mmCIF file of C-alpha atoms and ligand atoms in Angstrom:
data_model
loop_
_atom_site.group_PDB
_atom_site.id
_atom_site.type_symbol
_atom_site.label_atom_id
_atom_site.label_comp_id
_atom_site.label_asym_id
_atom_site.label_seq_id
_atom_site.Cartn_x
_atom_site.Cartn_y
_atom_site.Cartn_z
ATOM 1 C CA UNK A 1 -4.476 -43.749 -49.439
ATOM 2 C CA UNK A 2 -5.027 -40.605 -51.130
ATOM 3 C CA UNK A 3 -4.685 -37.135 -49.597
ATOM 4 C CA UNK A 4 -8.181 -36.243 -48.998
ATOM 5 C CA UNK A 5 -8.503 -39.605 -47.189
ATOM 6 C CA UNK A 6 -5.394 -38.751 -44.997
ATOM 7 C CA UNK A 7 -6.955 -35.213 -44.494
ATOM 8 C CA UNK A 8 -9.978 -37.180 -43.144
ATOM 9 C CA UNK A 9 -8.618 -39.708 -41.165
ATOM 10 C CA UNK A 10 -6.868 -37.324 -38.988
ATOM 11 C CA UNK A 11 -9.898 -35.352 -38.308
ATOM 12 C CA UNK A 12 -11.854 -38.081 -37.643
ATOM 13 C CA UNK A 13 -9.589 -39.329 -35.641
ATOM 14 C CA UNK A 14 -8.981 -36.231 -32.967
ATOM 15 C CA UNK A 15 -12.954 -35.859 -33.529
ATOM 16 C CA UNK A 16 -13.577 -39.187 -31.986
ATOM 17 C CA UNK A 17 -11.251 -38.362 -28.765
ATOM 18 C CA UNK A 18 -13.515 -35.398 -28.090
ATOM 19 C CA UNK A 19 -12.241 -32.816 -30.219
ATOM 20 C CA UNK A 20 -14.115 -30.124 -32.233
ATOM 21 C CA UNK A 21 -13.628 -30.077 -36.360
ATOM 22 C CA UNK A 22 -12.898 -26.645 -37.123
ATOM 23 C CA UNK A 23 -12.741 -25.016 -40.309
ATOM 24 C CA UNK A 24 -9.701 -23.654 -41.285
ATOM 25 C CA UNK A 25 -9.570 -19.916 -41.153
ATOM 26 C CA UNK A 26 -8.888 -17.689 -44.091
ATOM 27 C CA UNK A 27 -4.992 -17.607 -45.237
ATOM 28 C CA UNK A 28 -5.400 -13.415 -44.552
ATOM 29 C CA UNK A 29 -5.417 -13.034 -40.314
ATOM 30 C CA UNK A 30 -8.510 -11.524 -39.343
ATOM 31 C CA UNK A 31 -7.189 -9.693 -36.617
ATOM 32 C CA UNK A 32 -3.214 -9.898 -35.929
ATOM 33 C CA UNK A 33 -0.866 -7.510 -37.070
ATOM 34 C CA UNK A 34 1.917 -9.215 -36.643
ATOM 35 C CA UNK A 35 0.537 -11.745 -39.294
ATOM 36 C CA UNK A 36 1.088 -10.880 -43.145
ATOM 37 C CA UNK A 37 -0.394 -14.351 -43.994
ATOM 38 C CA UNK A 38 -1.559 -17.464 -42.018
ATOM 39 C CA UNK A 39 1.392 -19.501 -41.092
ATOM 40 C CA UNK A 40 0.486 -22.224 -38.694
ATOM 41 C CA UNK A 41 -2.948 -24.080 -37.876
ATOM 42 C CA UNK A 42 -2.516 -22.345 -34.580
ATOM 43 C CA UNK A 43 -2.744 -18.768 -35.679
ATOM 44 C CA UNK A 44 -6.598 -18.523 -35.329
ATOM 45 C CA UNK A 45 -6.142 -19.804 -31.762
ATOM 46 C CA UNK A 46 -3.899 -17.422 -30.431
ATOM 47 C CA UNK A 47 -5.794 -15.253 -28.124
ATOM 48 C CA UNK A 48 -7.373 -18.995 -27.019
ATOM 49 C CA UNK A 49 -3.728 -19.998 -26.282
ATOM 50 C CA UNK A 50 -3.226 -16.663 -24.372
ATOM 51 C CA UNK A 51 -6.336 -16.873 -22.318
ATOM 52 C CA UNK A 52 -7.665 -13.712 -23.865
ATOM 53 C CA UNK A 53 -10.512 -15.292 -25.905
ATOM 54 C CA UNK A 54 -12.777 -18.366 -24.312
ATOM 55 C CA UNK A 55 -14.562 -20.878 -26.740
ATOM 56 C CA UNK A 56 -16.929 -23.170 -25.838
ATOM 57 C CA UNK A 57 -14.581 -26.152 -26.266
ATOM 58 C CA UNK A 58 -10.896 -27.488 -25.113
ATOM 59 C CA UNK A 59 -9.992 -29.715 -28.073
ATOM 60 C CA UNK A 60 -9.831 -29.005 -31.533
ATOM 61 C CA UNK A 61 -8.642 -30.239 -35.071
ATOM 62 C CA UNK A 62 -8.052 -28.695 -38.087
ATOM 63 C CA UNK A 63 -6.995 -28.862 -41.341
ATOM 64 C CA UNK A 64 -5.907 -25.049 -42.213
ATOM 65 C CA UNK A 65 -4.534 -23.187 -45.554
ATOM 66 C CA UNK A 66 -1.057 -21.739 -44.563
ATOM 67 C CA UNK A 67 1.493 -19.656 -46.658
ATOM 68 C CA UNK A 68 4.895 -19.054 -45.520
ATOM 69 C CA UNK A 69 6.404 -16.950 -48.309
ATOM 70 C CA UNK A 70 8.123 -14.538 -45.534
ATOM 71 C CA UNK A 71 8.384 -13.582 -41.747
ATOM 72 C CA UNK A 72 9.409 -15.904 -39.222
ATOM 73 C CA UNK A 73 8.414 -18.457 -41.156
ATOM 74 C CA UNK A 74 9.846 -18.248 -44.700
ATOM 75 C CA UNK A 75 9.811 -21.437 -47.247
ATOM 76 C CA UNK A 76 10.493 -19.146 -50.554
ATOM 77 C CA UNK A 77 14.131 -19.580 -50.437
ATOM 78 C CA UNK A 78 13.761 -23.374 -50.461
ATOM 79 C CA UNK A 79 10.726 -23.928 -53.155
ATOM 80 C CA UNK A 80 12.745 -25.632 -56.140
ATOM 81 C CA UNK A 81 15.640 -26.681 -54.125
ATOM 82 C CA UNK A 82 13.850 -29.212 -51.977
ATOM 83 C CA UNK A 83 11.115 -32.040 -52.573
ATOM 84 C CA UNK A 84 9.033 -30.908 -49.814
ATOM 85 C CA UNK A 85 8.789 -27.052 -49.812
ATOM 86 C CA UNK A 86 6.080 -24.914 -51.588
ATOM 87 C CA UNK A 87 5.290 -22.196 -49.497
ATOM 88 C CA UNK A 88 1.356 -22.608 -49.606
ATOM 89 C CA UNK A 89 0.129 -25.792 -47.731
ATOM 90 C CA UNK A 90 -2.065 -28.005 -45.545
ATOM 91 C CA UNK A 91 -1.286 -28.144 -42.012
ATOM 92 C CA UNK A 92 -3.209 -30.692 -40.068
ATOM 93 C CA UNK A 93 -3.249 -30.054 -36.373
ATOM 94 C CA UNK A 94 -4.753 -31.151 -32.455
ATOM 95 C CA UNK A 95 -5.009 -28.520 -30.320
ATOM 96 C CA UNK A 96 -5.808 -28.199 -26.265
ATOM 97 C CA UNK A 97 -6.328 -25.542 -25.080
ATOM 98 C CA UNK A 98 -5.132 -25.936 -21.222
ATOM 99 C CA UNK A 99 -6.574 -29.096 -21.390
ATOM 100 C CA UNK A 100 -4.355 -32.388 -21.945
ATOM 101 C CA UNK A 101 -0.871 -31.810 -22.341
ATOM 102 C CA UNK A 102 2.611 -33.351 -23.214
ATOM 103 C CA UNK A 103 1.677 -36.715 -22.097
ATOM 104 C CA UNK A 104 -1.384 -37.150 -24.516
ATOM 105 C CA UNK A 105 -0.086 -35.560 -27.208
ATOM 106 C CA UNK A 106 2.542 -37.621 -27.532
ATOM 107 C CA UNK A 107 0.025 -40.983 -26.915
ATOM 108 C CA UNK A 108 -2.211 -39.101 -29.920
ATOM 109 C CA UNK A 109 0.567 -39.016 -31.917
ATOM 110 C CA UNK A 110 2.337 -42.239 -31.648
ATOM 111 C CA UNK A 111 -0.935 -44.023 -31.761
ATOM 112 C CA UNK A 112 -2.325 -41.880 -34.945
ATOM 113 C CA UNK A 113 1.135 -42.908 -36.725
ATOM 114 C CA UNK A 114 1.570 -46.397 -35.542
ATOM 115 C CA UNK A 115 -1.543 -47.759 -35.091
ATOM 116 C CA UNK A 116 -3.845 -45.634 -37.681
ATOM 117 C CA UNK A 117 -1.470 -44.569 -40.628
ATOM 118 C CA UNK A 118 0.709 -47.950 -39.854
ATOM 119 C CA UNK A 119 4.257 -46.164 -40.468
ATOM 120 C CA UNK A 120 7.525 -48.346 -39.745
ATOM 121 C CA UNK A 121 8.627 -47.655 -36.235
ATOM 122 C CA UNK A 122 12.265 -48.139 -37.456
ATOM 123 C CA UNK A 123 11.992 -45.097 -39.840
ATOM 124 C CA UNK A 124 10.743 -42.556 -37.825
ATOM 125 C CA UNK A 125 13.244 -40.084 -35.410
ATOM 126 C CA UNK A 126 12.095 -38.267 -32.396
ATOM 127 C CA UNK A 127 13.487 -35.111 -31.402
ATOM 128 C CA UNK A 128 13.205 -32.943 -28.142
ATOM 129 C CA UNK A 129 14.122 -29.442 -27.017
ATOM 130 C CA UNK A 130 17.899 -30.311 -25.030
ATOM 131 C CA UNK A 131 17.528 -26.329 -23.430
ATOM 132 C CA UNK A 132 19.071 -23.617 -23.267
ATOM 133 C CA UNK A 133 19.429 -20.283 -20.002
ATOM 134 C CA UNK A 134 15.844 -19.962 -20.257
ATOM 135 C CA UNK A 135 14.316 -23.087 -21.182
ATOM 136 C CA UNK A 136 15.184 -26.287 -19.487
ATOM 137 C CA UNK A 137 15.465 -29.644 -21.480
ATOM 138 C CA UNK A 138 12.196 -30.831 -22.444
ATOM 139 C CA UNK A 139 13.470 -34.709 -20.979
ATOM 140 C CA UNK A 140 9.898 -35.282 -20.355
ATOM 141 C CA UNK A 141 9.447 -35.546 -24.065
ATOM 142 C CA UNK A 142 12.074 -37.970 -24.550
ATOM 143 C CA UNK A 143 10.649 -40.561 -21.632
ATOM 144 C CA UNK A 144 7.252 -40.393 -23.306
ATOM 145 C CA UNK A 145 8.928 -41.287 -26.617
ATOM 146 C CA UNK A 146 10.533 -43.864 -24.923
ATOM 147 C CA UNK A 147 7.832 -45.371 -22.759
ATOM 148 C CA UNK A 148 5.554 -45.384 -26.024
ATOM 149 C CA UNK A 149 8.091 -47.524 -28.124
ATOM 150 C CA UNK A 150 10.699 -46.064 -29.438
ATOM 151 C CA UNK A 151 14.085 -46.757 -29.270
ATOM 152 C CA UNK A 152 16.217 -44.591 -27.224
ATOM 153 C CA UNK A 153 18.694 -44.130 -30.032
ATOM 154 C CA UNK A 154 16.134 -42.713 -31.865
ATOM 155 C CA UNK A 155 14.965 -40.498 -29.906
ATOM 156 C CA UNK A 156 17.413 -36.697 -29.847
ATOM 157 C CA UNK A 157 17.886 -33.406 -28.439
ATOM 158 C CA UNK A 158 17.942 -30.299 -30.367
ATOM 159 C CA UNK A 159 18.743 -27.020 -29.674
ATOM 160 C CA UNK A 160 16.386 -23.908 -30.330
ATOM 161 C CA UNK A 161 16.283 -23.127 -34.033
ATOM 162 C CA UNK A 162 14.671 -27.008 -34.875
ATOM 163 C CA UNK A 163 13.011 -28.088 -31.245
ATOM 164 C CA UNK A 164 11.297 -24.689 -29.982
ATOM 165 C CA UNK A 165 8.666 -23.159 -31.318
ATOM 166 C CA UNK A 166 7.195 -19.627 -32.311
ATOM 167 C CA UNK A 167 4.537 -18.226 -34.873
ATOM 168 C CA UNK A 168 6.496 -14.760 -35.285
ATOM 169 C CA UNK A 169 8.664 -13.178 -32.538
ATOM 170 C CA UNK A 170 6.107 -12.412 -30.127
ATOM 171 C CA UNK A 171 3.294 -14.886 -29.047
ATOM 172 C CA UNK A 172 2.280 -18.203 -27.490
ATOM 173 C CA UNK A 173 5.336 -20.237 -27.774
ATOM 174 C CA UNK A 174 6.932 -23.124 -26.312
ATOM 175 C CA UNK A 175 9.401 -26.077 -26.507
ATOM 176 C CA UNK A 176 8.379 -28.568 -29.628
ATOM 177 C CA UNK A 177 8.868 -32.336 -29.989
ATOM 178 C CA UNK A 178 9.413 -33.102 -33.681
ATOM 179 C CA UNK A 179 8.674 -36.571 -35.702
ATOM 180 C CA UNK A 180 10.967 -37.366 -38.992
ATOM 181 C CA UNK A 181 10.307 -40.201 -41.114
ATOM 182 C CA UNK A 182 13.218 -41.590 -43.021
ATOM 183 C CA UNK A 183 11.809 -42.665 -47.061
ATOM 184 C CA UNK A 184 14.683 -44.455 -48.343
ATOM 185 C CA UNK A 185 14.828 -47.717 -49.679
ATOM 186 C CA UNK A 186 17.796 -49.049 -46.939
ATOM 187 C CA UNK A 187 15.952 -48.455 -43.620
ATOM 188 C CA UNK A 188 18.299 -51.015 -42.363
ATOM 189 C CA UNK A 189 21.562 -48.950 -43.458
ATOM 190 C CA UNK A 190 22.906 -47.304 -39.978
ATOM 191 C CA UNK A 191 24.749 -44.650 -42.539
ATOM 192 C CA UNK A 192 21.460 -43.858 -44.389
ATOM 193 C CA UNK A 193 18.588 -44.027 -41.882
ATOM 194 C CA UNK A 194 20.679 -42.653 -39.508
ATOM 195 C CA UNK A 195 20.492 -39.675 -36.870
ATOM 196 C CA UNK A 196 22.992 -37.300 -39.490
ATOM 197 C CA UNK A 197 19.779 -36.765 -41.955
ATOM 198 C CA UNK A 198 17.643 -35.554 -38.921
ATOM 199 C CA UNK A 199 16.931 -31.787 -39.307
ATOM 200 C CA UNK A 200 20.250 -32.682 -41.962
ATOM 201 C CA UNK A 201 20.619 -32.337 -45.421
ATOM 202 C CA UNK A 202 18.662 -33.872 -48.329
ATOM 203 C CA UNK A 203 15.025 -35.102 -48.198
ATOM 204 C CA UNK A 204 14.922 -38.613 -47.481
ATOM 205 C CA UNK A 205 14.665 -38.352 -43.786
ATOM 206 C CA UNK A 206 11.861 -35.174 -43.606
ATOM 207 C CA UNK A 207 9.944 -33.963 -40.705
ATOM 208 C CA UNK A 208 6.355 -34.642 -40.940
ATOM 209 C CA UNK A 209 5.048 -33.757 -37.462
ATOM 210 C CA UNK A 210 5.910 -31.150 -34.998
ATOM 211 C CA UNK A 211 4.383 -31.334 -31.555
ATOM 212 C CA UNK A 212 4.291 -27.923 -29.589
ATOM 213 C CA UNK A 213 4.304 -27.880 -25.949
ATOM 214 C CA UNK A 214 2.651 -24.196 -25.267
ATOM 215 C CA UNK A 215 3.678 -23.145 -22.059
ATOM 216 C CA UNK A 216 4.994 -18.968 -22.637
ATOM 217 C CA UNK A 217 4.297 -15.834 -23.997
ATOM 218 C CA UNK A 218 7.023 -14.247 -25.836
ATOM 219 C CA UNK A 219 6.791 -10.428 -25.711
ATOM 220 C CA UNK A 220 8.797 -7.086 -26.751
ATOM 221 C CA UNK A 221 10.003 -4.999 -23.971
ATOM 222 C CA UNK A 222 10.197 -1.385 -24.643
ATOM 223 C CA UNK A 223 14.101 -1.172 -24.741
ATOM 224 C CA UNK A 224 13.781 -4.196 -27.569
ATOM 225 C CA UNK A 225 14.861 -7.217 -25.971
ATOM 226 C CA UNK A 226 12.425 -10.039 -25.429
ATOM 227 C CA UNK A 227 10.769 -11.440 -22.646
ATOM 228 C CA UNK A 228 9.165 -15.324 -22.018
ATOM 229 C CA UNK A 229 6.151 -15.253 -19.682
ATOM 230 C CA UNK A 230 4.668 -18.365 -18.495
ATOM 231 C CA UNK A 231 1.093 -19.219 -19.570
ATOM 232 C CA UNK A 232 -1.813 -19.691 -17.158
ATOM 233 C CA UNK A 233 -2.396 -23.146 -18.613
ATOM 234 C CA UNK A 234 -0.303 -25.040 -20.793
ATOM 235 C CA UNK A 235 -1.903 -25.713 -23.663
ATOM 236 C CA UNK A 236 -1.270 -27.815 -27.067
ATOM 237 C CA UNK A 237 -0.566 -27.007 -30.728
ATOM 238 C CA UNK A 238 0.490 -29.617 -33.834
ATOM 239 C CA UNK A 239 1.282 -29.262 -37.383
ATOM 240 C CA UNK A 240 1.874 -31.843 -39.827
ATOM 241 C CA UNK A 241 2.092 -31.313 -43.599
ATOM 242 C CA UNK A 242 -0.779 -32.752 -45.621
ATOM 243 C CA UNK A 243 1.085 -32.747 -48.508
ATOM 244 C CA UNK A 244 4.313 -34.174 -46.692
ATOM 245 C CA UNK A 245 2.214 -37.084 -44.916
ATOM 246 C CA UNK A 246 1.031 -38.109 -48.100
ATOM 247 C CA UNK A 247 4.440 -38.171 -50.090
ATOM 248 C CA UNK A 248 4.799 -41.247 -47.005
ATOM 249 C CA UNK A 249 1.705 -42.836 -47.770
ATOM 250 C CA UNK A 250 2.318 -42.265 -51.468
ATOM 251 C CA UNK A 251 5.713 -43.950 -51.209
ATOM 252 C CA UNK A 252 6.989 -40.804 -53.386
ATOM 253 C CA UNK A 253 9.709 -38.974 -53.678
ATOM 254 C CA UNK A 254 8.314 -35.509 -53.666
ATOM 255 C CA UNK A 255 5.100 -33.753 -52.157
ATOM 256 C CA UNK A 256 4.986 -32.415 -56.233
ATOM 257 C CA UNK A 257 3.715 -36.334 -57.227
ATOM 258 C CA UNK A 258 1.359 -36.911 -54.338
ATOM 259 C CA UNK A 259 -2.479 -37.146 -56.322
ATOM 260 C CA UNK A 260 -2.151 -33.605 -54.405
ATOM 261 C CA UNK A 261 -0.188 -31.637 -56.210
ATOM 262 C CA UNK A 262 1.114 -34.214 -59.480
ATOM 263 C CA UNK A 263 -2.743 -33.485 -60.958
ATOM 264 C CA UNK A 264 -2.162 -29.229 -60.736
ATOM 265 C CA UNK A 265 1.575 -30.192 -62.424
ATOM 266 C CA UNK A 266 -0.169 -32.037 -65.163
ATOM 267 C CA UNK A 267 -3.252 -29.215 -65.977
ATOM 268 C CA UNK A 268 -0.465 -26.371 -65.647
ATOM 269 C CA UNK A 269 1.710 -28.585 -68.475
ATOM 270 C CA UNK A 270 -1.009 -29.348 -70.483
ATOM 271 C CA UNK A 271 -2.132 -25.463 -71.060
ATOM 272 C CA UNK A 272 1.847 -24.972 -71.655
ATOM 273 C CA UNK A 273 2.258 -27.565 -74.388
ATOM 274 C CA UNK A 274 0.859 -25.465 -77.295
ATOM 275 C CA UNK A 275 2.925 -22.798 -76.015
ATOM 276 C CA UNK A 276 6.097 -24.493 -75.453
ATOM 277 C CA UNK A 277 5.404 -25.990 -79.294
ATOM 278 C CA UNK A 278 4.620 -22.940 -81.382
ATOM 279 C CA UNK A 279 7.088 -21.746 -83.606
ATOM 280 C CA UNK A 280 7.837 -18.359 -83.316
ATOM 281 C CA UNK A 281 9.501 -18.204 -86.738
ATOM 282 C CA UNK A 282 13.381 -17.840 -86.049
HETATM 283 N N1 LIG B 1 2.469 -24.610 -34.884
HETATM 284 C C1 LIG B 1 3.249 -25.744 -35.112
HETATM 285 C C2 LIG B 1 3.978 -25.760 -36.390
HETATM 286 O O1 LIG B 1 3.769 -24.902 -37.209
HETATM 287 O O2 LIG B 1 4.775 -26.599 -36.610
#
């Protein structure tokens, strides 16, 4: 399947449970000055999520441009050293807006990847928010992991920095429920498709899907510290790579030789060639 088709499939498929195709917005925020650059399909949302802005529909899908080359989110440091990080990307998302919640996102989800992308059950991880003083454990997550299919051992608790999830430090926020997908060749190796890569080392076992349970408001108080406000209406935002989902469809080892990406390699080394060839007389 190439990319484009992926890209389609998963807007077709939201579309046909009711949700609107939107276009992505523009990488530079419109409006937000907390925003240097896009950094998550939910960004043109926000004031949706917050119940500041009404639209005339509760469901939506999108496929938007996103750079994270600083802020909260930050992928610079890791282009080069990892298969799967190039700050600019395509982040596929479903988003309800105080419509369904937790338990059909995680139906979507499981379906989409099972059912419509037919991934191996027994290489993908499921991880939950396990809480923390102002949060509580997001257990609800795990049960609808479990009750969908997956093994129990599969399914794990993280802890704030991987399993809860904000644009920037103030915002719509909210606990997150992440999929990983292990790519290896011995999914039947406990020691290599094992819970250790999850949110771990190396790139064989990456994260392709993060589902974001929006239930707060994270705001600055005047003396600095930070504050969580429940929302109105919990509401839902998801992000999975474009680039990442197809290095799994691919069967490759980086997002650089998905037909994304590997053609852009290819121009940019063809226009070095003469240059990298010329003599320059010493
Ligand atoms: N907004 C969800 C994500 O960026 O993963």
């Amino acid at each position: 399947m190439t990319g484009n088709e992926i890209r389609r499939k998963f807007l077709d498929y939201f579309e046909r449970s009711g949700h609107k195709v939107v276009h992505s917005s523009p990488l530079l925020p419109a409006n937000d000055p907390t925003l240097l650059f896009i950094n998550a399909g939910m960004n043109q949302f926000k004031d949706v999520f917050l119940g500041l802005e009404k639209r005339d529909y509760k469901r939506a899908v999108t496929s938007q441009k996103c750079l994270r080359a600083g802020g909260k989110h930050n992928d610079l440091d890791e282009v080069g050293k990892t298969a799967r990080h190039h700050t600019f990307f395509e982040m596929l998302g479903n988003f309800s807006f105080g419509d369904y919640f937790k338990n059909e996102a995680i139906e979507y989800a499981w379906d989409l990847l099972v059912n419509e992308f037919e991934l191996e059950v027994n290489r993908m991880w499921f991880t939950y928010f396990e809480g923390d003083a102002d949060v509580p454990a997001d257990t609800e997550a795990r049960d609808l992991w479990i009750k969908m299919g997956a093994a129990p051992e599969r399914v794990l608790p993280f802890g704030k920095k991987d399993n809860f999830w904000q644009m920037g430090d103030t915002g719509p926020c909210g606990p997150c429920s992440e999929i990983s997908y292990y790519l290896g060749d011995a999914p039947n190796d406990p020691e290599k498709n094992s819970p250790f890569w999850v949110n771990g080392p190396g790139d064989t076992t990456v994260e392709i899907w993060n589902l974001v349970f929006v239930q707060y408001n994270r705001t600055q108080e005047p003396d600095g510290s930070f504050k969580l406000t429940p929302l109105p209406t919990p509401s839902v935002d998801t992000g999975m790579g474009l680039e990442r989902m197809t290095m799994v469809m691919q069967n490759v080892k980086t997002n650089y030789e998905t037909d994304l990406i590997r053609p852009i390699v290819e121009f940019t080394a063809e226009l070095a060639e003469p240059i990298a060839n010329r003599s320059f007389g010493i």
